[in-house]
Tab-separated table of C-alpha atoms and ligand atoms in Angstrom:
chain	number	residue	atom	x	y	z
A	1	UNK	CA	-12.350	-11.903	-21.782
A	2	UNK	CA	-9.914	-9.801	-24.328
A	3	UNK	CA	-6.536	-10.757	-24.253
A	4	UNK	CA	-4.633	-7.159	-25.620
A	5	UNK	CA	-1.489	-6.566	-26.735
A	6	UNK	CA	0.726	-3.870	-26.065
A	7	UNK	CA	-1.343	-2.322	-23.842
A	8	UNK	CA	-0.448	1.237	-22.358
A	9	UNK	CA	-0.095	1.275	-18.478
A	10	UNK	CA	0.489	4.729	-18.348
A	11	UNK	CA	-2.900	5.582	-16.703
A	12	UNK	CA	-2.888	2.665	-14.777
A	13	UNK	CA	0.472	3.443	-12.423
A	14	UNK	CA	-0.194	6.212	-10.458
A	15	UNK	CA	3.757	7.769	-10.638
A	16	UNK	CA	2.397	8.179	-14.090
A	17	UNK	CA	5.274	7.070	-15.698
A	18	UNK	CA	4.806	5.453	-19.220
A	19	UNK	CA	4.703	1.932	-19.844
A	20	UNK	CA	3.217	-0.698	-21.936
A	21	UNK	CA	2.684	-4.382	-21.333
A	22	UNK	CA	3.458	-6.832	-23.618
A	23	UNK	CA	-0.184	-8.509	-22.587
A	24	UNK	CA	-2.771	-7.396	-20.809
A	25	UNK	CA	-6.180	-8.995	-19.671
A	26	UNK	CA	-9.478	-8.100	-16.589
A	27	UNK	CA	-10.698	-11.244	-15.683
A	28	UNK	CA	-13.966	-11.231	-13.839
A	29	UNK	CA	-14.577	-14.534	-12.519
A	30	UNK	CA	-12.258	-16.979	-11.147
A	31	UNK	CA	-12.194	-19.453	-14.290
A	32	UNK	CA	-11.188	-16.761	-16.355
A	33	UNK	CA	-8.317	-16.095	-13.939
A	34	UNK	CA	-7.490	-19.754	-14.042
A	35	UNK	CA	-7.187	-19.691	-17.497
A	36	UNK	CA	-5.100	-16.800	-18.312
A	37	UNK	CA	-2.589	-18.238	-15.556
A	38	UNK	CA	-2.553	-21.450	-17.533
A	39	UNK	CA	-1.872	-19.700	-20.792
A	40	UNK	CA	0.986	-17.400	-19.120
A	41	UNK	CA	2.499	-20.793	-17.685
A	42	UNK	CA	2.504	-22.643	-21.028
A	43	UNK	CA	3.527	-19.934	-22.778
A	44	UNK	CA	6.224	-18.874	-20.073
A	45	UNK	CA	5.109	-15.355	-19.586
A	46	UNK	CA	5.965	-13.531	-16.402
A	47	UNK	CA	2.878	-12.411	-14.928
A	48	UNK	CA	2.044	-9.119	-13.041
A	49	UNK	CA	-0.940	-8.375	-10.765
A	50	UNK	CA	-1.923	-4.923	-11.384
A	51	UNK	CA	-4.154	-3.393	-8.986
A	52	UNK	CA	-4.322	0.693	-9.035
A	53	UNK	CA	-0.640	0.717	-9.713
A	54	UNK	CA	-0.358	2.875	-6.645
A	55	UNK	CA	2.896	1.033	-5.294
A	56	UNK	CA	4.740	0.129	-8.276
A	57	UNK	CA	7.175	1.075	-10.152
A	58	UNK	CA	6.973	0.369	-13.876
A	59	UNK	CA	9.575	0.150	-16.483
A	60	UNK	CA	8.597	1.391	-20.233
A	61	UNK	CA	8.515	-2.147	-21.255
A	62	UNK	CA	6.552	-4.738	-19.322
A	63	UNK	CA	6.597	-8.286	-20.956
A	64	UNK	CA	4.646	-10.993	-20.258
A	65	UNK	CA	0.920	-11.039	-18.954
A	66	UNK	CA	-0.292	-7.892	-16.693
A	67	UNK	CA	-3.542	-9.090	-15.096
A	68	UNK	CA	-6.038	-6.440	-13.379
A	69	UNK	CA	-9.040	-8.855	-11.577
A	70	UNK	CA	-12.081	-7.138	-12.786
A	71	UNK	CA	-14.382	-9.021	-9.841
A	72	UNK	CA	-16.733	-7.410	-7.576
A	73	UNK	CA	-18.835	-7.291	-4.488
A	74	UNK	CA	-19.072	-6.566	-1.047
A	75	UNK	CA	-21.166	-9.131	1.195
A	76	UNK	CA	-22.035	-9.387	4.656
A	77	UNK	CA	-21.142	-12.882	5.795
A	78	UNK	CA	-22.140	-12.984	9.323
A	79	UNK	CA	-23.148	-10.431	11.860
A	80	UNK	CA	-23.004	-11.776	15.743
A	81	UNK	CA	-24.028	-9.274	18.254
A	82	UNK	CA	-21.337	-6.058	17.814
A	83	UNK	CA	-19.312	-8.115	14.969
A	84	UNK	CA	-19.685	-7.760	11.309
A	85	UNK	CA	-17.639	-9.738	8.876
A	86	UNK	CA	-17.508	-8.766	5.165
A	87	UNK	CA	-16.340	-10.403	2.354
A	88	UNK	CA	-14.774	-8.057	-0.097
A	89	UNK	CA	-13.663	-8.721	-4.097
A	90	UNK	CA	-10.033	-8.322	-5.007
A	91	UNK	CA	-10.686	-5.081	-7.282
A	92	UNK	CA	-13.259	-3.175	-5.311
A	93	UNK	CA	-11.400	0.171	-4.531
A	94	UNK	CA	-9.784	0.485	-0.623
A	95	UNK	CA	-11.125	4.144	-0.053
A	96	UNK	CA	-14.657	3.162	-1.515
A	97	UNK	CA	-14.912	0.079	0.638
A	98	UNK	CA	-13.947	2.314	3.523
A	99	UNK	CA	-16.708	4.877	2.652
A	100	UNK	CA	-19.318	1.828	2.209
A	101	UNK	CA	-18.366	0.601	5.367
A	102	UNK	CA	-18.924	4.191	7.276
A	103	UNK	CA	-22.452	4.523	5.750
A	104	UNK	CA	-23.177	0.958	7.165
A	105	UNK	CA	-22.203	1.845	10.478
A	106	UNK	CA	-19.259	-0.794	10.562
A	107	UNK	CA	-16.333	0.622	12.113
A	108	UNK	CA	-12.484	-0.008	12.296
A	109	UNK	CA	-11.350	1.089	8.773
A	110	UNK	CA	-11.775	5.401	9.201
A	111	UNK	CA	-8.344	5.330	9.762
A	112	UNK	CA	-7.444	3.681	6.210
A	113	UNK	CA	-9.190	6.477	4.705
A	114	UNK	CA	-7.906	8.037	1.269
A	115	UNK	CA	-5.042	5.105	0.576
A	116	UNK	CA	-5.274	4.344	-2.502
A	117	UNK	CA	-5.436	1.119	-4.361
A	118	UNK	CA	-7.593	-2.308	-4.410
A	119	UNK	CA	-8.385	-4.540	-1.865
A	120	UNK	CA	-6.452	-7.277	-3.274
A	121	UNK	CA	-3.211	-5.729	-2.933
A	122	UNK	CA	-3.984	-4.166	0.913
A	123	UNK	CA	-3.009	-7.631	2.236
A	124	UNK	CA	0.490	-7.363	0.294
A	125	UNK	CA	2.218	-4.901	2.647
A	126	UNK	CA	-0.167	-4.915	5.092
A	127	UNK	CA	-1.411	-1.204	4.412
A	128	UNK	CA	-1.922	0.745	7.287
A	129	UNK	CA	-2.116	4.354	8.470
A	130	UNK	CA	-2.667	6.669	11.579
A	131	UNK	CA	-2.563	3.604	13.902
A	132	UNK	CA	-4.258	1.240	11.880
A	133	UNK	CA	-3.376	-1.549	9.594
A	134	UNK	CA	-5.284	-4.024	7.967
A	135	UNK	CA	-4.061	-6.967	10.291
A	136	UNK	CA	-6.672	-5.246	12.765
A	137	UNK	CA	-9.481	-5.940	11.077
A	138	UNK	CA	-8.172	-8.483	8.221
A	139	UNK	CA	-10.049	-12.259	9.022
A	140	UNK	CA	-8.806	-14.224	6.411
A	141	UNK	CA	-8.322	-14.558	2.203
A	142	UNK	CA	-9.204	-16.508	-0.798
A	143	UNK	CA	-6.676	-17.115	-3.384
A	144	UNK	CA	-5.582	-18.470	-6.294
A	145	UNK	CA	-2.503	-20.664	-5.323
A	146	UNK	CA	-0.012	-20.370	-8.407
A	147	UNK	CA	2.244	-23.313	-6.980
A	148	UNK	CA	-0.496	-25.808	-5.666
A	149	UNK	CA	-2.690	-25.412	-8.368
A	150	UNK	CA	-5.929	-24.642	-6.321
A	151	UNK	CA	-8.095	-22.171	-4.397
A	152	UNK	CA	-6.795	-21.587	-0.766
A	153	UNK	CA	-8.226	-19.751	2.337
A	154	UNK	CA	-5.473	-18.004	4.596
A	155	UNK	CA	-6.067	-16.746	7.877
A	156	UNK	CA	-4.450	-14.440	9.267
A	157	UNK	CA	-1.735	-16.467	11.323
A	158	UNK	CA	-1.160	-17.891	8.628
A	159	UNK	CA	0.010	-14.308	6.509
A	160	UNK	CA	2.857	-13.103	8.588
A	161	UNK	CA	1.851	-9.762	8.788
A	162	UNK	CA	4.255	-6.954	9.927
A	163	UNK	CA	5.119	-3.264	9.154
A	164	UNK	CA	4.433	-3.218	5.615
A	165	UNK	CA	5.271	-6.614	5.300
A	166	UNK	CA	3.441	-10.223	4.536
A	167	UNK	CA	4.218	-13.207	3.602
A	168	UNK	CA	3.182	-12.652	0.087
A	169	UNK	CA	5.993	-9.980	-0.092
A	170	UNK	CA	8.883	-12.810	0.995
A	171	UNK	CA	9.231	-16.006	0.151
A	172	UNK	CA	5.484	-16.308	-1.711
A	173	UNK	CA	5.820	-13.458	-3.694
A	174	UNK	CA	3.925	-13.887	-6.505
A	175	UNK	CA	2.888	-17.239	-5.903
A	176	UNK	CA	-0.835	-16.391	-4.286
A	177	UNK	CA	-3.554	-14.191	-6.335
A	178	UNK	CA	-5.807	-12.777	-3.973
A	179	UNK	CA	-9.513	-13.015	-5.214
A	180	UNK	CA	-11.637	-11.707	-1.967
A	181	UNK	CA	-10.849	-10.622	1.384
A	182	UNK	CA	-12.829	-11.032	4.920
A	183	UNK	CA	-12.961	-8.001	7.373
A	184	UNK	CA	-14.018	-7.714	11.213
A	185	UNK	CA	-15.727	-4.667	11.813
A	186	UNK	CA	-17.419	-3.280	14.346
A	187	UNK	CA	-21.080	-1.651	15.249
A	188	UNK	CA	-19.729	0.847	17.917
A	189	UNK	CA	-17.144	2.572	17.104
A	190	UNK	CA	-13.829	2.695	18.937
A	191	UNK	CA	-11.961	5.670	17.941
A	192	UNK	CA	-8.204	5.713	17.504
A	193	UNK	CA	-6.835	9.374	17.756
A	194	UNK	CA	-3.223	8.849	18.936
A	195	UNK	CA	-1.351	9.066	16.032
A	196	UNK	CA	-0.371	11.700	13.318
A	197	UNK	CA	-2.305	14.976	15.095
A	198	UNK	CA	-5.967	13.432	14.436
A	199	UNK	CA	-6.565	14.121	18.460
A	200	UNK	CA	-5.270	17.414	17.933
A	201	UNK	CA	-6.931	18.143	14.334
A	202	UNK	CA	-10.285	17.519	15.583
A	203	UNK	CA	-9.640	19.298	19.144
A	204	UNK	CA	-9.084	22.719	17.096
A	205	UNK	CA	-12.955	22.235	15.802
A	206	UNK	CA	-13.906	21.590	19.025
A	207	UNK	CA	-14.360	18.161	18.744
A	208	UNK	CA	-12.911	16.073	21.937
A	209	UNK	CA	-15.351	12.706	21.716
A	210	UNK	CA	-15.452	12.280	17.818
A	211	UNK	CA	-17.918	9.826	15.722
A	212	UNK	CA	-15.775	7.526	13.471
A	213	UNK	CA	-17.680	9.792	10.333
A	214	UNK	CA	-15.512	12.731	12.270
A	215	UNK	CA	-11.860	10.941	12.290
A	216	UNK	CA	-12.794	9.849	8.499
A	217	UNK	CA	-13.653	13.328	7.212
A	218	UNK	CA	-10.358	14.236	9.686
A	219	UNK	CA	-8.027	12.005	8.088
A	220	UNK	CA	-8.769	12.599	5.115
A	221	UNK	CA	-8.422	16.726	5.190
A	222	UNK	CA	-4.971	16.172	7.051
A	223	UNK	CA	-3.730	13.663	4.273
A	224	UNK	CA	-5.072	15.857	1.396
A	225	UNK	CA	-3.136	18.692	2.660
A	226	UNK	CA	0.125	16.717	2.644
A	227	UNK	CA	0.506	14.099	0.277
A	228	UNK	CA	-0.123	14.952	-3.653
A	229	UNK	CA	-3.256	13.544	-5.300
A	230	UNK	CA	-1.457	11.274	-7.724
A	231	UNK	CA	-4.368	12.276	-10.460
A	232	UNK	CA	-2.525	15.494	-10.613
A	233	UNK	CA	0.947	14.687	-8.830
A	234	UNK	CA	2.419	11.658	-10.053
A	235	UNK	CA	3.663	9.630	-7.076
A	236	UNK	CA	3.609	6.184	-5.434
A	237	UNK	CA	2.816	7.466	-1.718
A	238	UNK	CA	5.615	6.886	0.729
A	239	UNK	CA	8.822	6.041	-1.223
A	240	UNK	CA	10.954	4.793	1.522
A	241	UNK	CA	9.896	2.475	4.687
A	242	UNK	CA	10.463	4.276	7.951
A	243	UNK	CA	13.622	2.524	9.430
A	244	UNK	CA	12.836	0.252	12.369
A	245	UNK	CA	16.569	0.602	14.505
A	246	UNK	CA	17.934	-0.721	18.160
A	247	UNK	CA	17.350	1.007	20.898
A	248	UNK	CA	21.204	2.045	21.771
A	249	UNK	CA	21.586	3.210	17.892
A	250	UNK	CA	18.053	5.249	18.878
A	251	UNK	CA	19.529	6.879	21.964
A	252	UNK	CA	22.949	7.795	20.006
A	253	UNK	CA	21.531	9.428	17.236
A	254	UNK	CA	18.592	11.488	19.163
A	255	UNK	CA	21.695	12.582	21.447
A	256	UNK	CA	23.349	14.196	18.299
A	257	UNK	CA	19.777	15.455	16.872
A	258	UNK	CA	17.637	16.390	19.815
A	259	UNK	CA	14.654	16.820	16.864
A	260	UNK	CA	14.776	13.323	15.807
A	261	UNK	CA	11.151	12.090	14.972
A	262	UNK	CA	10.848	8.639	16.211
A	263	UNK	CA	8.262	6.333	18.204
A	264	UNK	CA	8.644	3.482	20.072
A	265	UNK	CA	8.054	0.713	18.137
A	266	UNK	CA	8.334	-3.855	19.732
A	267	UNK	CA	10.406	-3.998	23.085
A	268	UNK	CA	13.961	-2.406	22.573
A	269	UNK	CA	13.196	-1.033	18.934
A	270	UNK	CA	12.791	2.496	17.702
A	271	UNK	CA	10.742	3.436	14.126
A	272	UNK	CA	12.262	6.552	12.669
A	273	UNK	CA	10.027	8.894	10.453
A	274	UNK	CA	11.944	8.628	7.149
A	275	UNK	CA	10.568	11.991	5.957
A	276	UNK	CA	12.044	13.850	8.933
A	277	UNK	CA	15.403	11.989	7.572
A	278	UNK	CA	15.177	13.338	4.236
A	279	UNK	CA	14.308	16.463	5.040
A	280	UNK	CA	16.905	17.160	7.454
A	281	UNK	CA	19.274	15.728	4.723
A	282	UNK	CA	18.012	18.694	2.593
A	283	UNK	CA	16.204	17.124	-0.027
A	284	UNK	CA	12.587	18.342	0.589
A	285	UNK	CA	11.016	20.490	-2.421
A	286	UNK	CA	14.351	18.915	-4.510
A	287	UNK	CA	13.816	19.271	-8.175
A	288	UNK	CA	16.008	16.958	-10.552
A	289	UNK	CA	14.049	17.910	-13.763
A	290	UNK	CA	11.168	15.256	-14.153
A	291	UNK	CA	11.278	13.817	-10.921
A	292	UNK	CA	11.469	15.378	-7.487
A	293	UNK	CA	10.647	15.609	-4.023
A	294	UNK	CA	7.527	16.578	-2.701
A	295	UNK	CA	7.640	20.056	-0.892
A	296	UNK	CA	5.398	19.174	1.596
A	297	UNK	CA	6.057	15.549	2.410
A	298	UNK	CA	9.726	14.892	2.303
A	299	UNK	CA	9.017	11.022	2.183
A	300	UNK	CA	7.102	11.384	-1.190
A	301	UNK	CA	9.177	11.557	-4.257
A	302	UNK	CA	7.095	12.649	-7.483
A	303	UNK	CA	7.100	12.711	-11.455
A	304	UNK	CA	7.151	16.060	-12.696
A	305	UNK	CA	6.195	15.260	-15.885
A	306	UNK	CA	7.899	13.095	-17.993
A	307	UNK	CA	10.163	11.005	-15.544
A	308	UNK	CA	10.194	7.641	-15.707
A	309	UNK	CA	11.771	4.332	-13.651
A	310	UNK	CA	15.830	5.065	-14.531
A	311	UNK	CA	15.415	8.934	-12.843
A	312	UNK	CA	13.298	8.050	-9.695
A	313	UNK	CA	15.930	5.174	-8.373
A	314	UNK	CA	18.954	7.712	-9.504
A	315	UNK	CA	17.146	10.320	-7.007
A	316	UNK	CA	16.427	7.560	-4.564
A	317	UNK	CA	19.403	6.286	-4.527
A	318	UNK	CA	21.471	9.844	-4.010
A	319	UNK	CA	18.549	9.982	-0.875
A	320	UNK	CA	19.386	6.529	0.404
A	321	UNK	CA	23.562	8.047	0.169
A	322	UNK	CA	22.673	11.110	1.886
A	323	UNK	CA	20.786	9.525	4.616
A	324	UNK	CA	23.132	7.010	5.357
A	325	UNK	CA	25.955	9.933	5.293
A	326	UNK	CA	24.453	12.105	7.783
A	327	UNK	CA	22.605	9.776	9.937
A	328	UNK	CA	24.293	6.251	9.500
A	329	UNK	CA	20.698	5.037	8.235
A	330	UNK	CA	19.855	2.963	5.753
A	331	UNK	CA	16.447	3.600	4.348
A	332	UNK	CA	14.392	0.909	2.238
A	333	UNK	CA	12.940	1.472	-1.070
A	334	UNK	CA	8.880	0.976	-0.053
A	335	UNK	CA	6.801	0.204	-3.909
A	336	UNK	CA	7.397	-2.763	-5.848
A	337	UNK	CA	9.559	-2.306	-9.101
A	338	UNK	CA	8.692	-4.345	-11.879
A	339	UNK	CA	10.083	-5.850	-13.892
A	340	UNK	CA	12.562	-6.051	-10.728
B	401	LIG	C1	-0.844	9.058	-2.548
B	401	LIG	C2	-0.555	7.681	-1.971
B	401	LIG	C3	-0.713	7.467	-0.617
B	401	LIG	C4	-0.462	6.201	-0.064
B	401	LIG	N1	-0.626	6.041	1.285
B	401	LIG	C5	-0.409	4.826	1.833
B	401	LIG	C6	-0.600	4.645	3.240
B	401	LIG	O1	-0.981	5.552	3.967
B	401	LIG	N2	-0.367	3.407	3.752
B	401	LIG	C7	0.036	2.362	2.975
B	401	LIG	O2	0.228	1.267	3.515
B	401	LIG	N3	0.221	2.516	1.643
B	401	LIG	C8	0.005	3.710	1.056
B	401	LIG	N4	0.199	3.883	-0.290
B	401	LIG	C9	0.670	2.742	-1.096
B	401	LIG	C10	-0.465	1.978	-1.811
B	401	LIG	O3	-1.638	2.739	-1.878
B	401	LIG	C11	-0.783	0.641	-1.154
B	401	LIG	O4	0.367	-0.164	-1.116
B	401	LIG	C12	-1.904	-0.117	-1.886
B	401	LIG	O5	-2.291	-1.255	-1.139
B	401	LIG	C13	-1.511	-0.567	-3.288
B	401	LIG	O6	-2.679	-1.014	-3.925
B	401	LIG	P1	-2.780	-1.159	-5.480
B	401	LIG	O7	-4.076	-1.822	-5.793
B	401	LIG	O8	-2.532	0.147	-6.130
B	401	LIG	O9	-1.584	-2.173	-5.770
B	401	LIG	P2	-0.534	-2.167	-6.968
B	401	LIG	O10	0.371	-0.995	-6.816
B	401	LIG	O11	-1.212	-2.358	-8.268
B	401	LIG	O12	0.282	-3.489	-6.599
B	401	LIG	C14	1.053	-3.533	-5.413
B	401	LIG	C15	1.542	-4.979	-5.218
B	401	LIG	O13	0.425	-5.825	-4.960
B	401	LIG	C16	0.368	-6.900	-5.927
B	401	LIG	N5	-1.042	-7.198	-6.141
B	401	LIG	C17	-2.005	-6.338	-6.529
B	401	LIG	N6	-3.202	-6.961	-6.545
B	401	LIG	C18	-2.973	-8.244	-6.177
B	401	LIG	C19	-3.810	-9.392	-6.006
B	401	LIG	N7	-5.126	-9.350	-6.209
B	401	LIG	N8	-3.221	-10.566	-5.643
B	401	LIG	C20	-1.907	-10.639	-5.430
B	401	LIG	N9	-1.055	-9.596	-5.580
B	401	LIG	C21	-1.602	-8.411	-5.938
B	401	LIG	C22	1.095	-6.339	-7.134
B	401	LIG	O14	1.577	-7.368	-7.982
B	401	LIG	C23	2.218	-5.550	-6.470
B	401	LIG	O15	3.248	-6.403	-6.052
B	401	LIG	C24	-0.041	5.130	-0.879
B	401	LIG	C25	0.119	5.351	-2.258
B	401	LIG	C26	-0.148	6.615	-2.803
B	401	LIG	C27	-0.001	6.828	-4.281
């Protein structure tokens, strides 16, 4: 295991911005993990988990240790009459596991299709997409506990999972590395169309009862043609969270904007679509040199080509203003800036 230093990150954050990391290291096996974290705690060294640097944003200078597990696998643990449960490495790619899974014929991720990132980092915010997030199918995690010294297994009750939320976003934040992760899926498939146009999508190719293969392929045409492909786009994916708001606030608002784009979300709350926000603030297609916002996905704000972390949160932040102006909304930065 190769311990480098100053070691670019540039291709390794998909916003593409440049950045270097004072030390860098892939462990493979959990020893190896075990001993970098060691060295980074005698030595005092902040320590970043790097997955595909799809939902962070990097300063030019990182310092400390950035680690990037380097472990692999998928294993079928148990299979019990329609149930299959897999045990997935930290750093196996989401959208591969999710194609893997499909040519199984183990159902409940289609909907996940095309999000970028690791597996190890999907428990994080709880990722999740046209009606699905990984609580639905998410069984439980192994880890490397930072403060208790040893390997854990957490269940789901046990990882607060909400709208892109954990546990390991609040109070444990950085305190658990996630090393594998366990998944229910299915052997007949149980297709989820209501969200997002999928129904609709696949109605217009005639397709009214469609095989999970069908809302994959689906998903991921109707996601290619509105969020940027970060190999070519540089972006982190949503930038803001969509605002969860009270019911009353809900009803006053959609009396002054008839249009509003919202859905119900627990008893009494309302989730607002944060790009409809933004774009009725007038900021779609906005171009403030190297950094912008996307023309066809209001929500997504991109590097242009040579932006970095200092322009991004100065457009963000004129957003957030504008928002707030117009709609009395506050809207939530979504990726992870680091150093914070
Ligand atoms: C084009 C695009 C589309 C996207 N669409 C969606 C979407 O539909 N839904 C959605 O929810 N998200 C979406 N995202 C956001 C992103 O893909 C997810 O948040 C993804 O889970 C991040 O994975 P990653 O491996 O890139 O994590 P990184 O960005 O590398 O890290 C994210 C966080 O996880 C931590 N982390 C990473 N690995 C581990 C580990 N093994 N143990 C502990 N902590 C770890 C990091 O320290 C950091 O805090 C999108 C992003 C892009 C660029």
């Amino acid at each position: 295991m190769t311990l480098f230093e100053n070691y670019s990150l540039t291709g390794l954050n998909t916003l593409g911005f440049e950045a270097t990391a004072e030390r860098f290291s892939r462990p493979k096996t959990l020893p190896q993990l075990i001993e970098l974290l060691a060295l980074a705690d005698t030595n005092g060294w902040p320590v970043l988990l790097l997955g595909g640097g799809s939902n962070l944003i990097l300063s030019a200078w990182v310092p400390g240790l950035v680690i990037q597990l380097a472990n692999s696998g998928i294993e079928c643990v148990a299979q019990q009459g329609e149930q299959v449960i897999i045990e997935v490495a930290a750093a196996q790619g989401w959208h591969s596991l999710v194609e893997y899974t499909l040519e199984q014929g183990w159902f409940g991720l289609e909907n996940m299709a095309l999000i970028p990132g690791t597996v190890g980092a999907a428990p994080i915010q709880n990722i999740g997409a046209y009606g699905a997030e990984l609580k639905d199918c998410f069984v439980s995690l192994t880890a490397w506990d930072r403060e208790q010294q040893q390997r854990v297994t957490l269940e789901r009750s046990q990882c607060d999972f909400g709208y892109r939320w954990s546990r390991f976003k609040g109070e444990d934040a950085g305190r658990f590395v996630i090393w594998s992760v366990r998944f229910a899926l299915s052997t007949t498939a149980a297709p989820e169309l209501s969200y997002g146009g999928v129904a609709d999508y696949l109605a217009r190719q005639g397709i009214n009862e469609p095989a999970p293969q069908q809302v994959f392929s689906a998903i991921c045409d109707i996601r290619s043609s509105k969020l940027p492909d970060p190999a070519t786009v540089g972006n982190a994916g949503s930038f803001f969270e969509n605002p969860i708001i009270p019911q009353s606030q809900y009803g006053a608002l959609k009396a002054k904007f008839p249009a509003l784009v919202a859905f119900a979300d627990q008893p009494g709350l309302y989730k607002l679509a944060a790009g409809w926000l933004i774009d009725q603030a007038g900021w779609k297609g906005y171009n403030a040199g190297s950094v912008g916002v996307y023309d066809k996905q209001a929500l997504v704000l991109v590097n242009l080509g040579g932006g970095d972390r200092e322009q991004l949160l100065t457009l963000a932040a004129d957003i957030q203003q504008s928002v707030r102006d117009k709609f009395g909304v506050a809207l939530q930065i979504e990726p992870r800036q680091y150093p914070a």
